[in-house]
Coordinates of C-alpha atoms and ligand atoms in Angstrom, one line a residue:
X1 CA 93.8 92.4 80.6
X2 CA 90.5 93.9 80.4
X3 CA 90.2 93.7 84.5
X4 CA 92.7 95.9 85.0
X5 CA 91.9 98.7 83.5
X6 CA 89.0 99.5 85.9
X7 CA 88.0 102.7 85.9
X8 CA 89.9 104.9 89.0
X9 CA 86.7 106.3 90.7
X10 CA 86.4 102.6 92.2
X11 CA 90.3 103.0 93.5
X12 CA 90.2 106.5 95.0
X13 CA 92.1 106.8 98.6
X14 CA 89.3 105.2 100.7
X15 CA 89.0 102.5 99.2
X16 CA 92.2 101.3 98.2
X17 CA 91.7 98.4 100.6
X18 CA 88.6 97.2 98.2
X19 CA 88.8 94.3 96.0
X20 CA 86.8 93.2 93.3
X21 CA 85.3 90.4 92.3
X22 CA 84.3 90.2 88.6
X23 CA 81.2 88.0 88.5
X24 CA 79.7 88.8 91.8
X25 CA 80.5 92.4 90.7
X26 CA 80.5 93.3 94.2
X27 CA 83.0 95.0 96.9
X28 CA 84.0 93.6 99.4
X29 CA 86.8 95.0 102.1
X30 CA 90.2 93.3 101.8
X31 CA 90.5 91.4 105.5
X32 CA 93.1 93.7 107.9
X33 CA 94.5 92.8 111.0
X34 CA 91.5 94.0 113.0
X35 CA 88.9 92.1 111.8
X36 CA 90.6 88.8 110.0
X37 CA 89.8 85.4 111.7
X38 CA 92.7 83.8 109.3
X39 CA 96.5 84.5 110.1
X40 CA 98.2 86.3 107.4
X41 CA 99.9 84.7 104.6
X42 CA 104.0 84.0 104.8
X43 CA 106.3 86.6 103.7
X44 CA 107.2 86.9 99.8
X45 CA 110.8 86.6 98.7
X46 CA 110.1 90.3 97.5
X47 CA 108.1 91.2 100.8
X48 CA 111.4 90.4 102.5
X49 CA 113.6 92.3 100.4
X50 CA 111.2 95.3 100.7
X51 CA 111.5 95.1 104.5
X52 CA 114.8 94.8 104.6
X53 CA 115.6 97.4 102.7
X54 CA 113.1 99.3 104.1
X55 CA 114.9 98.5 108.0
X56 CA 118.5 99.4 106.4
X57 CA 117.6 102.8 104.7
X58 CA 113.8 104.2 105.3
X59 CA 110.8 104.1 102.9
X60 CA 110.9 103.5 99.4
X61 CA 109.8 105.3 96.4
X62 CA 106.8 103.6 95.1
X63 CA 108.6 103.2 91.8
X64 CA 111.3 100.9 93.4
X65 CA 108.1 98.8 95.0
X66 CA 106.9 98.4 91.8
X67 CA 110.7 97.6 89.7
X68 CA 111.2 95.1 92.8
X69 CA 107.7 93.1 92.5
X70 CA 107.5 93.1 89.3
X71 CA 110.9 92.8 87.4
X72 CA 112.8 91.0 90.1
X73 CA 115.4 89.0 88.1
X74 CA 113.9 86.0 89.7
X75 CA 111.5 86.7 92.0
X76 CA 109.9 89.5 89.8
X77 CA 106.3 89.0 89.2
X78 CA 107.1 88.7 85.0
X79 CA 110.2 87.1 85.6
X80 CA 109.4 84.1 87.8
X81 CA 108.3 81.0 85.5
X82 CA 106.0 79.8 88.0
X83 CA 103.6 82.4 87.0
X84 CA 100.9 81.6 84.8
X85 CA 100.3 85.5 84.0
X86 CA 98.6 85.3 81.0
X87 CA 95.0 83.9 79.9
X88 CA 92.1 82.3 82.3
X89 CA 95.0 80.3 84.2
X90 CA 97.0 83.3 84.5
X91 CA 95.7 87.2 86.5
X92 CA 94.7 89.1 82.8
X93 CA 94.0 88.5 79.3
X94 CA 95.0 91.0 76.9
X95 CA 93.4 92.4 73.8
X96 CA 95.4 89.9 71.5
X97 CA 95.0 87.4 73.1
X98 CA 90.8 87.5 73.1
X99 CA 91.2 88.1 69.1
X100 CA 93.3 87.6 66.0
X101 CA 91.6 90.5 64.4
X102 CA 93.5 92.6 67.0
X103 CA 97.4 92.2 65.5
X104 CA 95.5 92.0 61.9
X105 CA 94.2 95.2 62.4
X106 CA 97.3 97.0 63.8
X107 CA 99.3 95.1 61.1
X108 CA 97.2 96.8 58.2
X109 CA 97.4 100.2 60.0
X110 CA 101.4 99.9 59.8
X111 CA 100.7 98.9 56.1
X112 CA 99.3 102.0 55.0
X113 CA 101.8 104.4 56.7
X114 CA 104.8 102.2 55.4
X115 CA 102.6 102.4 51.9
X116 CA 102.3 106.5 52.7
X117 CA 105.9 106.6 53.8
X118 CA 107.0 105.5 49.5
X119 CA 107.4 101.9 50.7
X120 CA 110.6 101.9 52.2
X121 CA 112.4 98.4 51.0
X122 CA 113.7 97.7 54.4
X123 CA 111.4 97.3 57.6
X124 CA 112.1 96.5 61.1
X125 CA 109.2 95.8 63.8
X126 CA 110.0 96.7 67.3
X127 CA 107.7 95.2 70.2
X128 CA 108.3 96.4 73.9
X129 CA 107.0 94.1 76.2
X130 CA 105.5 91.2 73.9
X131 CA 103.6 89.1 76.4
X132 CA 102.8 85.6 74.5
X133 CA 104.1 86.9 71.2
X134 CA 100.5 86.5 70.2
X135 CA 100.3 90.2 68.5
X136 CA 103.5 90.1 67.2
X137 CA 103.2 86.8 65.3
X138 CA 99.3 88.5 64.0
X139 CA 101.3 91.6 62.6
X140 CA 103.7 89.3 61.3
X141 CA 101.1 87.4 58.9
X142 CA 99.0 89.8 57.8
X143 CA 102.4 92.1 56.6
X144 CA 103.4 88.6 54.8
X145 CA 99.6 88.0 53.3
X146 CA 99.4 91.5 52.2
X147 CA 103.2 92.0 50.5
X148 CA 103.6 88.5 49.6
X149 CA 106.9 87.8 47.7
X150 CA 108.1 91.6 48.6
X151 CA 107.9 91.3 52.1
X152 CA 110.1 93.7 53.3
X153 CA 110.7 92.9 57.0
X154 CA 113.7 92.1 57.9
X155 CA 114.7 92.1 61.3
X156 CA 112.1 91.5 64.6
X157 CA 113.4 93.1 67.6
X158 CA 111.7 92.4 71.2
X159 CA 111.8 94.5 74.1
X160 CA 111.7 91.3 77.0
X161 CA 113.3 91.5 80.4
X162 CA 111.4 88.4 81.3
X163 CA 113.3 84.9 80.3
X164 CA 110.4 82.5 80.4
X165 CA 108.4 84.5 78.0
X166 CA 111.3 84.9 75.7
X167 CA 111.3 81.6 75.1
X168 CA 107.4 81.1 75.0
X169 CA 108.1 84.2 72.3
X170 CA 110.7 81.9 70.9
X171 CA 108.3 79.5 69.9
X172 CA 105.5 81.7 68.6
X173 CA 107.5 84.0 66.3
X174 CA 110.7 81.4 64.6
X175 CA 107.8 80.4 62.1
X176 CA 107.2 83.9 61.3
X177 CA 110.2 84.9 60.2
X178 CA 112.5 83.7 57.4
X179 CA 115.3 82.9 60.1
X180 CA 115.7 82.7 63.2
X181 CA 118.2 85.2 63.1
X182 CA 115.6 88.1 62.6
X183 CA 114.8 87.7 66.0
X184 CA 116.5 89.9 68.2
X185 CA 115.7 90.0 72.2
X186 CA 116.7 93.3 74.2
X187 CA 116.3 93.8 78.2
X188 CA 116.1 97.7 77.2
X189 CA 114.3 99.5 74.6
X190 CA 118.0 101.6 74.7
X191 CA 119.4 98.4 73.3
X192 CA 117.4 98.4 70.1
X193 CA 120.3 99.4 67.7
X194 CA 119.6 102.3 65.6
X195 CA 118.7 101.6 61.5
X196 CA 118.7 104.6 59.4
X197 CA 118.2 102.8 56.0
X198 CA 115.0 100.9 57.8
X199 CA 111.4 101.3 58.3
X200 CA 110.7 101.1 61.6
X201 CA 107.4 100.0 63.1
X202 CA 107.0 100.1 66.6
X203 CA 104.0 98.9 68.6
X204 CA 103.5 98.8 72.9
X205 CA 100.7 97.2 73.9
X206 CA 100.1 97.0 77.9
X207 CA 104.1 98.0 78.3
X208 CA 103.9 101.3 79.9
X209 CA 101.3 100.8 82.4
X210 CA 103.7 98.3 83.8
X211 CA 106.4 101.1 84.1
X212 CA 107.2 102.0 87.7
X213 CA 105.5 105.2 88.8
X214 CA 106.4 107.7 91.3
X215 CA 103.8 108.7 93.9
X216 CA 103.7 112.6 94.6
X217 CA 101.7 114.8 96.6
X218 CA 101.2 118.6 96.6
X219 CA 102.1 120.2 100.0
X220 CA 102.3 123.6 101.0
X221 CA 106.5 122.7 100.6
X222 CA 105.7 121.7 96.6
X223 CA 105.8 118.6 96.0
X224 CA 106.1 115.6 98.4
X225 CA 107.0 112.1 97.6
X226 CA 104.2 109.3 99.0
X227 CA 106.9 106.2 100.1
X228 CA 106.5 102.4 101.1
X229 CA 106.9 102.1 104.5
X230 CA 106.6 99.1 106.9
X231 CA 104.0 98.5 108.8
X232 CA 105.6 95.9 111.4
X233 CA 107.8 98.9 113.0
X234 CA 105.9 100.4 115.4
X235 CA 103.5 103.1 114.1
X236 CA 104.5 106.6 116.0
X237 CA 103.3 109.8 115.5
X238 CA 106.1 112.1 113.6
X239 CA 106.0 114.9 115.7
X240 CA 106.8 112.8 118.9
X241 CA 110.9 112.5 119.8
X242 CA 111.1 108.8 119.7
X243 CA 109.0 108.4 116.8
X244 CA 110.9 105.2 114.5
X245 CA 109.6 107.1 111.8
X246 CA 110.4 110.4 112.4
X247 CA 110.6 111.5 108.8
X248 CA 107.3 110.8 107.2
X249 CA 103.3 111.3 108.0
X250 CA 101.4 107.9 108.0
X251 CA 98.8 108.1 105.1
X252 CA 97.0 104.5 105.9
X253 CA 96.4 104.8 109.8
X254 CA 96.3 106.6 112.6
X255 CA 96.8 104.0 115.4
X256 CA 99.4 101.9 115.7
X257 CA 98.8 97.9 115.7
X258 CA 99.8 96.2 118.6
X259 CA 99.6 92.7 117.0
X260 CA 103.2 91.3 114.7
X261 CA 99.8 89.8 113.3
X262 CA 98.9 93.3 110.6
X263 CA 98.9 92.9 107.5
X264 CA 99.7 94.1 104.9
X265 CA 103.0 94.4 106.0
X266 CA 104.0 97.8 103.9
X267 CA 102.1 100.9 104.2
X268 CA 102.3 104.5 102.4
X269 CA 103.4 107.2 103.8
X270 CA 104.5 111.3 103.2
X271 CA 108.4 112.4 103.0
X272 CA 108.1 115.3 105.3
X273 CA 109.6 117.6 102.8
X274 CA 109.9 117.5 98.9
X275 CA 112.7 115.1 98.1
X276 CA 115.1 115.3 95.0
X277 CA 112.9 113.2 92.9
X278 CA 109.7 114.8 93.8
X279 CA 110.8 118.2 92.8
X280 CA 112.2 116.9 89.7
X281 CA 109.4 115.4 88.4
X282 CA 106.9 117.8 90.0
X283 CA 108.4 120.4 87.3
X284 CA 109.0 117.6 84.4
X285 CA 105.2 118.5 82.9
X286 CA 104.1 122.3 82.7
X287 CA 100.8 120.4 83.6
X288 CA 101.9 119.6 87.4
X289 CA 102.7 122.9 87.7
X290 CA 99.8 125.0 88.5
X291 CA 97.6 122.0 90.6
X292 CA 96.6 122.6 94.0
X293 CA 97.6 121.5 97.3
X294 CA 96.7 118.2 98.4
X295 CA 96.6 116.8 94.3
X296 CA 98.4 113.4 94.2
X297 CA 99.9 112.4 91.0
X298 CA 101.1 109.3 89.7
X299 CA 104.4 110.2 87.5
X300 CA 106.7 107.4 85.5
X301 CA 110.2 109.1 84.9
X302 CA 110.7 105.5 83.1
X303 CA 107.7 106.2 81.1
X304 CA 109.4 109.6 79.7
X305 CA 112.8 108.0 78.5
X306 CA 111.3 105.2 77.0
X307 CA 109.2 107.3 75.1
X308 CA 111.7 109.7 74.1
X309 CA 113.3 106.7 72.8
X310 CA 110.9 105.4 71.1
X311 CA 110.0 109.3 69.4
X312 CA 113.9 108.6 68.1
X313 CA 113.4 105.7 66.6
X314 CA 110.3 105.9 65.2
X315 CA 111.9 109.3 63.9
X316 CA 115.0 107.4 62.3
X317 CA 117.6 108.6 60.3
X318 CA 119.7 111.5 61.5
X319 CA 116.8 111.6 65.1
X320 CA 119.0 108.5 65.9
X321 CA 121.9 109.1 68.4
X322 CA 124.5 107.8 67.4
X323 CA 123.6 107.0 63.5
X324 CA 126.1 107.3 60.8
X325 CA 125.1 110.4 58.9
X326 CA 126.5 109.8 55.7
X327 CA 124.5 106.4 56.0
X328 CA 120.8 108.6 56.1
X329 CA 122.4 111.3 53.1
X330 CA 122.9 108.3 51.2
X331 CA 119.1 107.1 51.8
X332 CA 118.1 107.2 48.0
X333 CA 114.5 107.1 49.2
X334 CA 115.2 110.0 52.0
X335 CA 111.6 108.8 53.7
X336 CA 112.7 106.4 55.7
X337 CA 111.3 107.3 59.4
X338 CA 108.5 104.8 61.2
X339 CA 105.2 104.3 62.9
X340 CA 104.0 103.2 66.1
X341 CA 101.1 102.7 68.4
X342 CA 101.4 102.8 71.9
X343 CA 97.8 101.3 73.3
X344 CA 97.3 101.4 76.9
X345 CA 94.3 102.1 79.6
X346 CA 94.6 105.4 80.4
X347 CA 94.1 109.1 79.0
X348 CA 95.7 112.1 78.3
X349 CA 96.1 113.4 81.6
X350 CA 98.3 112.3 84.5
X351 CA 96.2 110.0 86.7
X352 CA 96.0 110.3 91.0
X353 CA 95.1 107.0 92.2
X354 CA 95.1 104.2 89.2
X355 CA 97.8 102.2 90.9
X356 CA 96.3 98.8 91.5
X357 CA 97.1 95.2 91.7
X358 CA 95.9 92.2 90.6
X359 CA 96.0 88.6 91.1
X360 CA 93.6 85.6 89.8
X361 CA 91.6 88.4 87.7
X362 CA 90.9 90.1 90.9
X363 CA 91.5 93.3 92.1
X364 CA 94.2 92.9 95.5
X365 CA 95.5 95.7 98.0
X366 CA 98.6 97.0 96.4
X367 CA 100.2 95.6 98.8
X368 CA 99.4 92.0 98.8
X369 CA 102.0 89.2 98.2
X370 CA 104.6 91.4 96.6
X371 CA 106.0 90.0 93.5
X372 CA 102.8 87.0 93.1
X373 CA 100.7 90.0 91.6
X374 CA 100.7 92.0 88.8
X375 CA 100.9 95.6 89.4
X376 CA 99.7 98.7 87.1
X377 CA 98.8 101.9 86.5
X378 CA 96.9 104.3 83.8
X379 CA 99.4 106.0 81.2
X380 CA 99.5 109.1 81.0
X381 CA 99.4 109.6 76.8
X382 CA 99.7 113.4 77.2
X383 CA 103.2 112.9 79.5
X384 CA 104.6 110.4 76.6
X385 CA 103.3 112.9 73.6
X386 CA 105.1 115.8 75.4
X387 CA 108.5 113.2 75.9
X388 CA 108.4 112.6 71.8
X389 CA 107.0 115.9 70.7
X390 CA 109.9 117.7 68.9
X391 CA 110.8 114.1 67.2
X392 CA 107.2 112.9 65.7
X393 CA 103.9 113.2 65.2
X394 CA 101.6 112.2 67.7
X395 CA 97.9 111.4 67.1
X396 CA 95.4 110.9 69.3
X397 CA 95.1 109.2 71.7
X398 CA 91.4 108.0 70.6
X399 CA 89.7 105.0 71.9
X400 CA 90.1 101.3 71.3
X401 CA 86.9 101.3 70.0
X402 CA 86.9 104.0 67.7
X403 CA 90.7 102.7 66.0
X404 CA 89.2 99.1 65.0
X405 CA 86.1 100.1 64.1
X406 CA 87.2 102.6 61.9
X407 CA 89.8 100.2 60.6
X408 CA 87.1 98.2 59.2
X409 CA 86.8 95.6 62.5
X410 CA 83.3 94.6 60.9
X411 CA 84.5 93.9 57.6
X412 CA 87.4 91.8 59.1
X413 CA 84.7 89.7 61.3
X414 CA 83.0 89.2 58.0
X415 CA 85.7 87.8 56.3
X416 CA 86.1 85.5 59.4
X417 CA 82.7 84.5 59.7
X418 CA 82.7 83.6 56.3
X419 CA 86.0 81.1 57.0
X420 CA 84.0 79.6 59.9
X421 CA 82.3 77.7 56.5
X422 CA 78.6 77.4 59.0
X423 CA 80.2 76.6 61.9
X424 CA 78.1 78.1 64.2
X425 CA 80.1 77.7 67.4
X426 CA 83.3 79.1 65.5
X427 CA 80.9 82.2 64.6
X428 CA 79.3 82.8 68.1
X429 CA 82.8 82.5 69.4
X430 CA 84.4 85.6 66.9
X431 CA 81.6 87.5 67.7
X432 CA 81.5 87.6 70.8
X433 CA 85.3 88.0 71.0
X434 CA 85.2 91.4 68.8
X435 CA 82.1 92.0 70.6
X436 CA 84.3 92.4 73.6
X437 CA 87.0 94.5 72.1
X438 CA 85.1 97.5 71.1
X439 CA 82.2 97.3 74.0
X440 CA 81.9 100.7 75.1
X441 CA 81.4 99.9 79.0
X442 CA 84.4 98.0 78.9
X443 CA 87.4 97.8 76.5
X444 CA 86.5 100.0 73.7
X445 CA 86.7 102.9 75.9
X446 CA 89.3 102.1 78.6
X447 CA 91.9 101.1 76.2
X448 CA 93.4 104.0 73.9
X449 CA 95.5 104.1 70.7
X450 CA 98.1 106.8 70.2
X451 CA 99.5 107.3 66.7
X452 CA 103.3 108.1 65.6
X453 CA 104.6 109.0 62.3
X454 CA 107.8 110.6 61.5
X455 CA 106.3 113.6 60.1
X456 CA 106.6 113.1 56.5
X457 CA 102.9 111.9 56.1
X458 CA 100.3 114.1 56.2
X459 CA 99.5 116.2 59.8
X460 CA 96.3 114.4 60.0
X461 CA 96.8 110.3 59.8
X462 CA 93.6 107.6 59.8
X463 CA 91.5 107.1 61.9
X464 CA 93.0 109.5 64.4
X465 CA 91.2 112.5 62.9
X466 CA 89.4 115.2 65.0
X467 CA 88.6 114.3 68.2
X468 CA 86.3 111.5 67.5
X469 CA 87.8 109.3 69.5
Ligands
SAH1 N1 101.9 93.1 75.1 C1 101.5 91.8 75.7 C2 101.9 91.6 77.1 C3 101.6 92.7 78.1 S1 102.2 92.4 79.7 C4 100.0 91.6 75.5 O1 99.3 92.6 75.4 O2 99.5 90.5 75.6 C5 103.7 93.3 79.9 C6 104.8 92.8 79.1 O3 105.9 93.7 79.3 C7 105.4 91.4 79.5 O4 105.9 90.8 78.4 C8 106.5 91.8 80.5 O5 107.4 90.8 80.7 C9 107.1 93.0 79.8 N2 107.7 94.0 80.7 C10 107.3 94.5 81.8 N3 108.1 95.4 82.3 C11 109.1 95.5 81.4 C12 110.3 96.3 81.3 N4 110.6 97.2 82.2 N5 111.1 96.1 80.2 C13 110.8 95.2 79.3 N6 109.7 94.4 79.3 C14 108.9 94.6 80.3

């Protein structure tokens, strides 16, 4: 999904009505009531919803825009089967799904700490957000190629809200496993039972930029909350008694439309004081504390739990709510902890305007056919490191490029190219394919890795060594 991880600078405020088209690599303004000769398209089942909701009980959180369009139980944007989301067909491909080596790669790296951790006899992979099942099915093999008859995985457990891609995951991972019944499906990465005798290896990969974010903005009042409003009420200044919208500043336009004919039909705008959920999270980093008036910030509450979560299980044992005690005293091996890798555009900073949305490998206004687009945003690795901290390690994050090539991507193409037994085509084809996973203009440097070990390995953990990345 290589598209979507554009850097910010081309999303900053003013031009959030841009879109961008990949092989004219030009800009061009996204049509707007003023100036469109077309009418505008017909409501979405979530558009709808929004409005309503919207009409019933004022502006909405960004994060419930985002949970609504995207995770709808049946309208949702990963959730309807009539998406094609994935691939050329689809709005993104994903690093997988451009290469094999990908999944290999992370595979091996789970290898060696599972091979530093004493070799636990029991292992568990955990997946949030699986997509195809295309990585998972990679890290699958390789684990079997590499530890043959002593395989030690026993249990597969997939983080999925979405039905249709259960199934397509279904289909993918059955042959991978030695029954069926290894494959366990979850709506909620709380649902992933704890296993203090198992290894645990836990990868994300494009999960948590998908997490719904909360837009907030510093006032002289602290911080504010920047909602979804609509734009088909009747745009009214806020200090003016019979304003509609009394209650918040309009952030996209100063003059009101006199047409039923706008669109987009949502808008942002300001809560005119902080709100409960702006405060809270405003203090939830020491980071957002000192920054100055008029910073936006884009802040996933989900983002934290889930990673807390995922710090306890990669953590294991007596970490684990819940676990039965005497169950980890008895651990004969007493290492048993995990790994993970969370990989993800973003950095380790919180990020002001990365929310963006996509459809047909095209960048959209956010606001475009809600629930028919994907919708993202950067992580913010330092916000997850800080939600894990006490639990794990965390390494990193360094960039795409830097983890596979220093995993040995080269000597893996190698081997391939070797396979392709002089077919030329297959050759050109890996090539350019790992070409395009570590190119530093594109997804070598946008995507990041970020490490997790339980904390009995060594402080420093390969290739996530001094700020090379
Ligand atoms: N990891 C895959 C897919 C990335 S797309 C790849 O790289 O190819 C995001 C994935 O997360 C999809 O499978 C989507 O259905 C799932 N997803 C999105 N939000 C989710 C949530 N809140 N809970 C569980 N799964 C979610």
């Amino acid at each position: 999904m290589w598209l979507r991880s554009l850097h910010p600078r081309i999303l900053s405020p003013s031009l959030s009505r841009l879109h961008y088209h990949p092989t004219r690599a030009c800009l061009r303004f996204y049509s707007d009531a003023t100036t469109k000769s077309a009418p505008p398209p017909p409501i979405t089942k979530v558009e709808k919803l929004v409005l309503d909701s919207i009409k019933a009980t004022g502006p909405i959180p960004f994060a419930t825009y985002m949970q609504l369009c995207l995770s709808h139980p049946t309208h949702g944007y990963y959730t309807n089967p009539n998406h094609a989301v994935f691939g050329t067909r689809g709005d993104f491909t994903t690093s997988p799904e451009i290469s094999q080596v990908f999944g290999e790669i992370i595979g091996i790296w789970f290898l060696s700490q599972w091979v530093s951790a004493g070799k636990p006899e029991r292992v568990r992979l955990v997946e949030l957000g699986p997509g195809r099942g295309t990585l998972m099915s990679d890290i699958l093999r390789v684990i079997s190629q590499v530890t043959k008859s002593v395989n030690p995985v026993r249990a597969v457990h997939l983080v999925e809200t979405s039905r249709p891609l259960r199934e397509q995951q279904a289909v993918v991972l059955e042959r991978r496993v030695a029954s069926r019944s290894n494959l366990h499906w979850h709506d909620a990465v709380d649902e992933v039972p704890p296993a203090p005798d198992t290894y645990t290896m836990l990868v994300a990969h494009e999960f948590f930029d998908a997490l719904p974010v909360h837009v907030l903005q510093k006032t002289q009042q602290g911080w504010n909350e920047v909602l979804v409003a609509s734009s088909l009420e009747p745009l009214k200044d806020p200090r003016r008694a019979e304003s509609t919208t009394p209650d918040s500043t309009d952030l996209d336009s100063e003059t009101a439309p006199d047409s039923a004919m706008v669109y987009p039909r949502l808008r942002r705008v300001l809560s005119p004081a902080p709100t409960g959920i702006s405060t809270v999270l405003g203090a939830s980093s020491p980071r957002f504390q000192a920054m100055a008036e008029g910073t936006t910030i884009e802040v996933s509450p989900a983002a934290y739990r889930i990673g807390r979560k995922v710090g306890e299980m990669v953590a294991g044992g007596k970490r684990e709510t819940g676990v039965d005690e005497a169950a980890v005293e008895n651990n004969v091996k007493g290492t048993v902890g995990g790994c993970g890798l969370i990989v993800d555009y973003g950095g380790a900073k919180v990020h002001e305007d990365s929310f963006r949305a996509f459809k047909n490998h095209e960048i959209v206004d956010v606001f475009h056919r809600p629930g028919e687009c994907d919708l993202t945003t950067n992580v913010d690795f330092a916000f997850l490191s800080e939600a894990m901290g006490d639990l794990v390690k965390t390494h990193g994050p360094i960039s795409q490029r830097t983890f596979l090539t220093r995993m040995g991507l080269d000597v893996r193409m190698e081997a391939l190219a070797l396979a392709a037994e002089g077919d030329k085509e297959r050759e050109g084809g890996l090539k350019t394919a790992a070409k395009r996973l570590v190119d530093p203009l594109g997804m070598g440097a946008e995507y990041r890795f970020m490490g997790i070990t339980s904390g009995k390995e060594a402080d420093e953990v390969w290739p996530f060594v001094e700020q090379l990345g």
